[in-house]
mmCIF file of C-alpha atoms and ligand atoms in Angstrom:
data_model
loop_
_atom_site.group_PDB
_atom_site.id
_atom_site.type_symbol
_atom_site.label_atom_id
_atom_site.label_comp_id
_atom_site.label_asym_id
_atom_site.label_seq_id
_atom_site.Cartn_x
_atom_site.Cartn_y
_atom_site.Cartn_z
ATOM 1 C CA MET X 1 10.678 2.287 29.333
ATOM 2 C CA PRO X 2 7.888 -0.177 28.396
ATOM 3 C CA ILE X 3 9.152 -2.838 26.013
ATOM 4 C CA SER X 4 6.441 -1.940 23.460
ATOM 5 C CA ILE X 5 8.054 1.480 22.970
ATOM 6 C CA VAL X 6 11.514 -0.050 22.667
ATOM 7 C CA GLY X 7 10.163 -2.668 20.233
ATOM 8 C CA ASP X 8 8.521 -0.039 18.045
ATOM 9 C CA THR X 9 11.930 1.256 16.991
ATOM 10 C CA MET X 10 13.499 -2.149 16.283
ATOM 11 C CA ASN X 11 13.972 -3.800 12.914
ATOM 12 C CA ARG X 12 11.229 -6.313 12.173
ATOM 13 C CA PHE X 13 11.455 -9.668 10.414
ATOM 14 C CA PHE X 14 8.711 -12.054 9.342
ATOM 15 C CA ILE X 15 9.563 -15.696 9.999
ATOM 16 C CA THR X 16 7.527 -18.890 9.623
ATOM 17 C CA SER X 17 5.157 -19.966 12.403
ATOM 18 C CA ASP X 18 7.306 -23.104 12.908
ATOM 19 C CA GLN X 19 10.383 -20.974 13.519
ATOM 20 C CA PHE X 20 8.408 -18.604 15.695
ATOM 21 C CA ASN X 21 7.484 -21.493 17.996
ATOM 22 C CA ASN X 22 11.190 -22.221 18.689
ATOM 23 C CA GLU X 23 13.092 -20.665 21.570
ATOM 24 C CA ARG X 24 15.944 -20.082 19.113
ATOM 25 C CA PRO X 25 14.176 -19.050 15.912
ATOM 26 C CA LEU X 26 15.998 -18.571 12.617
ATOM 27 C CA ILE X 27 15.712 -15.692 10.188
ATOM 28 C CA THR X 28 16.256 -17.051 6.668
ATOM 29 C CA GLY X 29 16.004 -16.043 3.003
ATOM 30 C CA THR X 30 16.732 -12.586 1.637
ATOM 31 C CA ASP X 31 16.381 -11.044 5.118
ATOM 32 C CA VAL X 32 19.769 -12.531 6.106
ATOM 33 C CA LYS X 33 21.747 -10.415 3.664
ATOM 34 C CA HIS X 34 19.567 -7.393 4.323
ATOM 35 C CA ALA X 35 20.029 -7.656 8.115
ATOM 36 C CA ALA X 36 23.774 -8.256 7.969
ATOM 37 C CA ARG X 37 24.884 -6.061 5.058
ATOM 38 C CA VAL X 38 22.313 -3.281 4.816
ATOM 39 C CA LEU X 39 21.135 -2.878 8.408
ATOM 40 C CA ARG X 40 24.534 -3.989 9.756
ATOM 41 C CA LEU X 41 22.968 -5.958 12.568
ATOM 42 C CA GLY X 42 25.169 -8.291 14.567
ATOM 43 C CA PRO X 43 25.216 -10.533 17.641
ATOM 44 C CA GLY X 44 23.660 -8.800 20.660
ATOM 45 C CA ASP X 45 21.299 -6.589 18.606
ATOM 46 C CA SER X 46 17.594 -6.817 19.411
ATOM 47 C CA VAL X 47 14.968 -7.343 16.710
ATOM 48 C CA VAL X 48 11.230 -7.985 16.520
ATOM 49 C CA LEU X 49 10.199 -11.319 14.993
ATOM 50 C CA LEU X 50 6.683 -11.760 13.585
ATOM 51 C CA ASP X 51 4.947 -14.888 12.331
ATOM 52 C CA GLY X 52 2.579 -13.037 9.954
ATOM 53 C CA THR X 53 -0.566 -13.992 11.889
ATOM 54 C CA GLY X 54 -0.242 -11.258 14.516
ATOM 55 C CA ARG X 55 2.158 -12.949 16.968
ATOM 56 C CA ALA X 56 5.412 -11.137 17.698
ATOM 57 C CA ALA X 57 8.409 -11.387 20.032
ATOM 58 C CA VAL X 58 11.459 -9.352 20.870
ATOM 59 C CA ALA X 59 14.590 -11.438 20.224
ATOM 60 C CA VAL X 60 18.336 -10.996 20.422
ATOM 61 C CA ILE X 61 20.621 -12.023 17.547
ATOM 62 C CA GLU X 62 23.044 -14.744 18.661
ATOM 63 C CA GLN X 63 24.838 -15.599 15.469
ATOM 64 C CA ILE X 64 24.869 -14.527 11.843
ATOM 65 C CA GLY X 65 25.538 -17.340 9.390
ATOM 66 C CA LYS X 66 25.727 -17.334 5.605
ATOM 67 C CA ASP X 67 22.118 -18.344 5.040
ATOM 68 C CA HIS X 68 20.473 -17.906 8.428
ATOM 69 C CA ILE X 69 20.523 -15.774 11.543
ATOM 70 C CA THR X 70 20.058 -17.474 14.898
ATOM 71 C CA CYS X 71 18.067 -15.477 17.453
ATOM 72 C CA ARG X 72 17.025 -16.040 21.069
ATOM 73 C CA LYS X 73 13.521 -15.021 22.064
ATOM 74 C CA VAL X 74 13.395 -12.600 24.980
ATOM 75 C CA ASN X 75 9.723 -11.822 25.453
ATOM 76 C CA ASP X 76 6.380 -11.567 23.705
ATOM 77 C CA PHE X 77 5.605 -8.276 22.097
ATOM 78 C CA ASN X 78 2.384 -6.549 21.089
ATOM 79 C CA PRO X 79 3.208 -5.323 17.590
ATOM 80 C CA GLY X 80 -0.015 -3.354 16.900
ATOM 81 C CA GLY X 81 -0.609 -2.241 13.330
ATOM 82 C CA GLU X 82 -3.853 -4.195 12.859
ATOM 83 C CA PRO X 83 -7.320 -2.676 12.526
ATOM 84 C CA PRO X 84 -10.260 -3.792 14.714
ATOM 85 C CA ILE X 85 -12.190 -5.060 11.679
ATOM 86 C CA ASP X 86 -11.572 -7.785 9.085
ATOM 87 C CA VAL X 87 -12.143 -6.607 5.544
ATOM 88 C CA PHE X 88 -11.814 -9.069 2.659
ATOM 89 C CA LEU X 89 -11.572 -7.752 -0.880
ATOM 90 C CA VAL X 90 -13.129 -9.990 -3.520
ATOM 91 C CA GLN X 91 -11.430 -8.529 -6.550
ATOM 92 C CA GLY X 92 -12.419 -9.302 -10.160
ATOM 93 C CA LEU X 93 -9.231 -10.474 -11.913
ATOM 94 C CA ALA X 94 -7.660 -7.431 -13.506
ATOM 95 C CA LYS X 95 -5.038 -7.092 -16.223
ATOM 96 C CA GLY X 96 -1.268 -6.583 -16.033
ATOM 97 C CA GLU X 97 0.136 -5.216 -12.845
ATOM 98 C CA LYS X 98 -3.197 -3.931 -11.558
ATOM 99 C CA MET X 99 -3.699 -6.891 -9.192
ATOM 100 C CA GLU X 100 -0.297 -6.195 -7.638
ATOM 101 C CA TYR X 101 -1.145 -2.532 -7.218
ATOM 102 C CA ILE X 102 -4.494 -3.391 -5.601
ATOM 103 C CA ILE X 103 -2.892 -5.935 -3.238
ATOM 104 C CA GLN X 104 -0.169 -3.493 -2.224
ATOM 105 C CA LYS X 105 -2.514 -0.566 -1.559
ATOM 106 C CA CYS X 106 -5.144 -2.647 0.233
ATOM 107 C CA THR X 107 -2.452 -4.223 2.432
ATOM 108 C CA GLU X 108 -1.328 -0.742 3.473
ATOM 109 C CA LEU X 109 -4.929 0.170 4.221
ATOM 110 C CA GLY X 110 -5.372 -2.873 6.479
ATOM 111 C CA VAL X 111 -7.144 -5.537 4.381
ATOM 112 C CA SER X 112 -7.310 -9.009 5.989
ATOM 113 C CA GLY X 113 -7.412 -11.026 2.782
ATOM 114 C CA ILE X 114 -7.787 -10.756 -0.970
ATOM 115 C CA ILE X 115 -9.880 -13.218 -2.950
ATOM 116 C CA PRO X 116 -9.216 -12.938 -6.709
ATOM 117 C CA LEU X 117 -12.553 -13.423 -8.449
ATOM 118 C CA VAL X 118 -12.918 -15.183 -11.792
ATOM 119 C CA SER X 119 -15.776 -13.072 -13.038
ATOM 120 C CA ARG X 120 -17.561 -13.363 -16.362
ATOM 121 C CA ARG X 121 -16.002 -10.243 -17.869
ATOM 122 C CA SER X 122 -12.470 -10.862 -16.551
ATOM 123 C CA VAL X 123 -10.177 -10.690 -19.550
ATOM 124 C CA VAL X 124 -7.488 -12.474 -17.569
ATOM 125 C CA ARG X 125 -7.769 -16.270 -17.649
ATOM 126 C CA LEU X 126 -5.383 -18.212 -15.474
ATOM 127 C CA GLU X 127 -4.901 -21.908 -15.855
ATOM 128 C CA GLY X 128 -2.749 -24.702 -14.454
ATOM 129 C CA GLU X 129 0.670 -23.685 -13.201
ATOM 130 C CA ARG X 130 0.073 -20.001 -13.918
ATOM 131 C CA ILE X 131 -2.501 -19.921 -11.122
ATOM 132 C CA ALA X 132 0.051 -21.093 -8.548
ATOM 133 C CA SER X 133 2.828 -18.840 -9.819
ATOM 134 C CA ARG X 134 0.561 -15.766 -9.930
ATOM 135 C CA GLN X 135 -0.788 -16.502 -6.469
ATOM 136 C CA SER X 136 2.677 -16.843 -4.972
ATOM 137 C CA ARG X 137 3.753 -13.607 -6.655
ATOM 138 C CA TRP X 138 0.698 -11.821 -5.224
ATOM 139 C CA GLN X 139 1.387 -13.301 -1.792
ATOM 140 C CA ARG X 140 4.938 -11.917 -1.997
ATOM 141 C CA VAL X 141 3.507 -8.482 -2.824
ATOM 142 C CA ALA X 142 1.360 -8.700 0.335
ATOM 143 C CA LEU X 143 4.435 -9.740 2.367
ATOM 144 C CA GLU X 144 6.584 -6.875 1.069
ATOM 145 C CA ALA X 145 3.791 -4.350 1.609
ATOM 146 C CA SER X 146 3.228 -5.669 5.166
ATOM 147 C CA LYS X 147 6.936 -5.240 5.923
ATOM 148 C CA GLN X 148 7.020 -1.749 4.493
ATOM 149 C CA CYS X 149 3.958 -0.484 6.363
ATOM 150 C CA ARG X 150 4.832 -2.334 9.604
ATOM 151 C CA ARG X 151 1.832 -4.620 9.810
ATOM 152 C CA SER X 152 1.947 -7.671 12.022
ATOM 153 C CA ARG X 153 -0.372 -9.785 9.877
ATOM 154 C CA ILE X 154 0.283 -10.622 6.254
ATOM 155 C CA PRO X 155 -3.034 -10.610 4.360
ATOM 156 C CA GLU X 156 -3.708 -13.948 2.706
ATOM 157 C CA VAL X 157 -4.084 -13.901 -1.063
ATOM 158 C CA PHE X 158 -6.376 -16.807 -1.916
ATOM 159 C CA THR X 159 -6.469 -18.825 -5.136
ATOM 160 C CA PRO X 160 -8.831 -17.329 -7.734
ATOM 161 C CA ARG X 161 -12.449 -18.389 -7.114
ATOM 162 C CA GLU X 162 -15.779 -18.237 -8.930
ATOM 163 C CA MET X 163 -18.557 -16.007 -7.582
ATOM 164 C CA GLU X 164 -20.689 -18.953 -6.476
ATOM 165 C CA ASP X 165 -17.823 -20.411 -4.446
ATOM 166 C CA VAL X 166 -17.096 -17.098 -2.703
ATOM 167 C CA LEU X 167 -20.768 -16.499 -1.898
ATOM 168 C CA ARG X 168 -21.141 -19.983 -0.446
ATOM 169 C CA ASN X 169 -18.212 -19.473 1.927
ATOM 170 C CA ILE X 170 -19.075 -16.080 3.420
ATOM 171 C CA PRO X 171 -19.360 -16.702 7.168
ATOM 172 C CA PRO X 172 -22.698 -16.004 8.872
ATOM 173 C CA GLY X 173 -22.892 -12.515 10.360
ATOM 174 C CA ALA X 174 -20.432 -10.987 7.898
ATOM 175 C CA LEU X 175 -21.538 -7.941 5.935
ATOM 176 C CA SER X 176 -21.131 -8.236 2.143
ATOM 177 C CA ILE X 177 -21.176 -5.327 -0.238
ATOM 178 C CA LEU X 178 -20.971 -5.144 -4.020
ATOM 179 C CA PRO X 179 -20.318 -1.710 -5.538
ATOM 180 C CA TRP X 180 -22.097 -1.532 -8.888
ATOM 181 C CA GLU X 181 -22.184 1.482 -11.143
ATOM 182 C CA GLY X 182 -25.796 0.655 -12.107
ATOM 183 C CA GLU X 183 -27.065 1.154 -8.544
ATOM 184 C CA ARG X 184 -29.070 4.380 -8.158
ATOM 185 C CA SER X 185 -30.672 4.323 -4.714
ATOM 186 C CA THR X 186 -28.290 2.797 -2.125
ATOM 187 C CA SER X 187 -24.895 4.334 -1.436
ATOM 188 C CA LEU X 188 -22.012 2.659 0.391
ATOM 189 C CA LYS X 189 -22.713 5.055 3.262
ATOM 190 C CA ASP X 190 -26.331 3.795 3.478
ATOM 191 C CA ALA X 191 -25.214 0.162 3.553
ATOM 192 C CA LEU X 192 -22.765 0.543 6.439
ATOM 193 C CA PRO X 193 -24.476 -0.156 9.785
ATOM 194 C CA GLY X 194 -24.057 1.932 12.959
ATOM 195 C CA THR X 195 -21.816 -0.561 14.735
ATOM 196 C CA ASN X 196 -18.724 -2.450 13.624
ATOM 197 C CA PRO X 197 -19.925 -5.661 11.911
ATOM 198 C CA GLY X 198 -16.554 -7.362 12.574
ATOM 199 C CA LYS X 199 -16.171 -8.818 9.064
ATOM 200 C CA ILE X 200 -16.885 -7.253 5.693
ATOM 201 C CA TYR X 201 -16.558 -8.692 2.175
ATOM 202 C CA ILE X 202 -16.324 -6.176 -0.674
ATOM 203 C CA PHE X 203 -16.893 -7.384 -4.238
ATOM 204 C CA VAL X 204 -15.281 -5.235 -6.942
ATOM 205 C CA GLY X 205 -15.738 -5.991 -10.638
ATOM 206 C CA PRO X 206 -12.908 -6.233 -13.215
ATOM 207 C CA GLU X 207 -12.226 -3.552 -15.853
ATOM 208 C CA GLY X 208 -15.431 -4.393 -17.742
ATOM 209 C CA GLY X 209 -17.549 -4.466 -14.575
ATOM 210 C CA PHE X 210 -19.956 -7.177 -13.398
ATOM 211 C CA GLU X 211 -22.576 -8.745 -15.632
ATOM 212 C CA ASP X 212 -26.160 -8.134 -14.472
ATOM 213 C CA SER X 213 -26.518 -11.858 -13.750
ATOM 214 C CA GLU X 214 -23.556 -11.700 -11.312
ATOM 215 C CA VAL X 215 -25.063 -8.723 -9.509
ATOM 216 C CA GLU X 216 -28.386 -10.592 -9.228
ATOM 217 C CA GLU X 217 -26.645 -13.755 -8.005
ATOM 218 C CA ALA X 218 -24.848 -11.801 -5.287
ATOM 219 C CA GLN X 219 -27.959 -9.853 -4.330
ATOM 220 C CA SER X 220 -30.014 -13.012 -3.941
ATOM 221 C CA SER X 221 -27.328 -14.344 -1.557
ATOM 222 C CA GLY X 222 -27.768 -11.303 0.693
ATOM 223 C CA VAL X 223 -25.003 -9.069 -0.688
ATOM 224 C CA ALA X 224 -25.861 -5.338 -0.522
ATOM 225 C CA VAL X 225 -25.477 -3.656 -3.917
ATOM 226 C CA VAL X 226 -24.266 -0.065 -3.555
ATOM 227 C CA SER X 227 -23.187 2.977 -5.513
ATOM 228 C CA LEU X 228 -19.840 4.682 -4.939
ATOM 229 C CA GLY X 229 -21.139 7.945 -6.397
ATOM 230 C CA PRO X 230 -21.564 9.486 -9.826
ATOM 231 C CA ARG X 231 -18.058 8.883 -11.177
ATOM 232 C CA ILE X 232 -16.941 5.511 -12.527
ATOM 233 C CA LEU X 233 -13.839 4.460 -10.646
ATOM 234 C CA ARG X 234 -11.257 2.216 -12.224
ATOM 235 C CA THR X 235 -11.187 -1.284 -10.825
ATOM 236 C CA GLU X 236 -7.863 -0.537 -9.086
ATOM 237 C CA THR X 237 -9.379 2.562 -7.443
ATOM 238 C CA ALA X 238 -12.665 1.064 -6.230
ATOM 239 C CA GLY X 239 -11.234 -1.482 -3.727
ATOM 240 C CA PRO X 240 -8.769 0.885 -2.020
ATOM 241 C CA ALA X 241 -11.481 3.602 -1.919
ATOM 242 C CA CYS X 242 -13.943 1.264 -0.137
ATOM 243 C CA LEU X 243 -11.220 0.107 2.251
ATOM 244 C CA ALA X 244 -10.307 3.686 3.134
ATOM 245 C CA ILE X 245 -13.952 4.549 3.849
ATOM 246 C CA ILE X 246 -14.478 1.446 6.007
ATOM 247 C CA MET X 247 -11.180 1.848 7.866
ATOM 248 C CA HIS X 248 -12.039 5.446 8.573
ATOM 249 C CA LYS X 249 -15.414 4.440 10.022
ATOM 250 C CA TRP X 250 -14.396 1.446 12.135
ATOM 251 C CA GLY X 251 -10.705 0.891 11.643
ATOM 252 C CA ASP X 252 -7.670 2.886 12.535
ATOM 253 C CA LEU X 253 -7.354 5.227 9.578
ATOM 254 C CA GLY X 254 -7.338 8.927 10.227
HETATM 255 N N1 LIG C 301 -18.337 -1.490 -16.487
HETATM 256 C C1 LIG C 301 -18.013 -0.191 -16.124
HETATM 257 C C2 LIG C 301 -17.895 0.643 -17.336
HETATM 258 O O1 LIG C 301 -17.191 0.236 -18.245
HETATM 259 O O2 LIG C 301 -18.458 1.728 -17.291
HETATM 260 C C3 LIG C 301 -16.756 -0.008 -15.288
HETATM 261 C C4 LIG C 301 -16.459 -0.993 -14.235
HETATM 262 S S1 LIG C 301 -15.404 -0.303 -13.018
HETATM 263 C C5 LIG C 301 -14.019 0.070 -13.954
HETATM 264 C C6 LIG C 301 -14.891 -1.664 -12.076
HETATM 265 C C7 LIG C 301 -15.672 -1.908 -10.806
HETATM 266 O O3 LIG C 301 -15.507 -0.825 -9.911
HETATM 267 C C8 LIG C 301 -17.147 -2.056 -10.957
HETATM 268 O O4 LIG C 301 -17.503 -3.363 -11.332
HETATM 269 C C9 LIG C 301 -17.657 -1.721 -9.571
HETATM 270 O O5 LIG C 301 -17.533 -2.828 -8.709
HETATM 271 C C10 LIG C 301 -16.692 -0.643 -9.146
HETATM 272 N N2 LIG C 301 -17.166 0.728 -9.389
HETATM 273 C C11 LIG C 301 -16.496 1.687 -10.064
HETATM 274 N N3 LIG C 301 -17.166 2.857 -10.031
HETATM 275 C C12 LIG C 301 -18.280 2.639 -9.311
HETATM 276 C C13 LIG C 301 -19.362 3.465 -8.885
HETATM 277 N N4 LIG C 301 -19.434 4.743 -9.199
HETATM 278 N N5 LIG C 301 -20.339 2.918 -8.122
HETATM 279 C C14 LIG C 301 -20.278 1.606 -7.791
HETATM 280 N N6 LIG C 301 -19.285 0.779 -8.167
HETATM 281 C C15 LIG C 301 -18.292 1.283 -8.898
#
């Protein structure tokens, strides 16, 4: 049986890239208890180790300690689970648990990264230490969602940025799209080209939407402003809806 089929049924663990580079990598953190007590894994059992950037290996457990599990790498493994397009969601900062919901759903749908956007109508204002603690919580949501849906890459959740900063850093050749409920002539369907552009940035406004000046700023930087149809979608619906449409066209959905 090809190892990829065997590996597809094995338990998977994300480890750091440093550990992944070792011949005898360690599984640490909450996965130790989960592997030993819940999954009842022990020495001699095979697992798949992933570094979160797409690299994976089949490994055998050698020893289970109190706070780490020692493994021995057996061979590289193609974990799959990643779409053939990179989609980045630039998401206007939303209230309460909405950001977590958006990160979780977009991770399942195959997003490559999420850039929280400090937009002019964002009610949420993060400052100082709250930025770091929120970002690490969001990154944990992306990790847990990646584990659950068996992705091999963990989408990066960036620190919140201003529109100007995001626009300046869009790589050449990437397609950028901003859904705006005021757009009447161009639909998302019209803005998507015939062939896979490789990288797409989608800008979604917060609960109150984008200000006209933000739409103009994006448009003058080459971002395509589109309509998502006659109904106003909530901010937590718009990103996952765009992702699903794009992943259906060029990705691996459906
Ligand atoms: N300001 C709007 C209002 O109060 O009527 C609502 C903004 S909507 C909740 C949040 C974001 O979702 C918008 O900024 C836009 O990016 C996107 N969006 C929602 N529905 C849309 C539609 N029908 N067409 C284009 N964009 C839409």
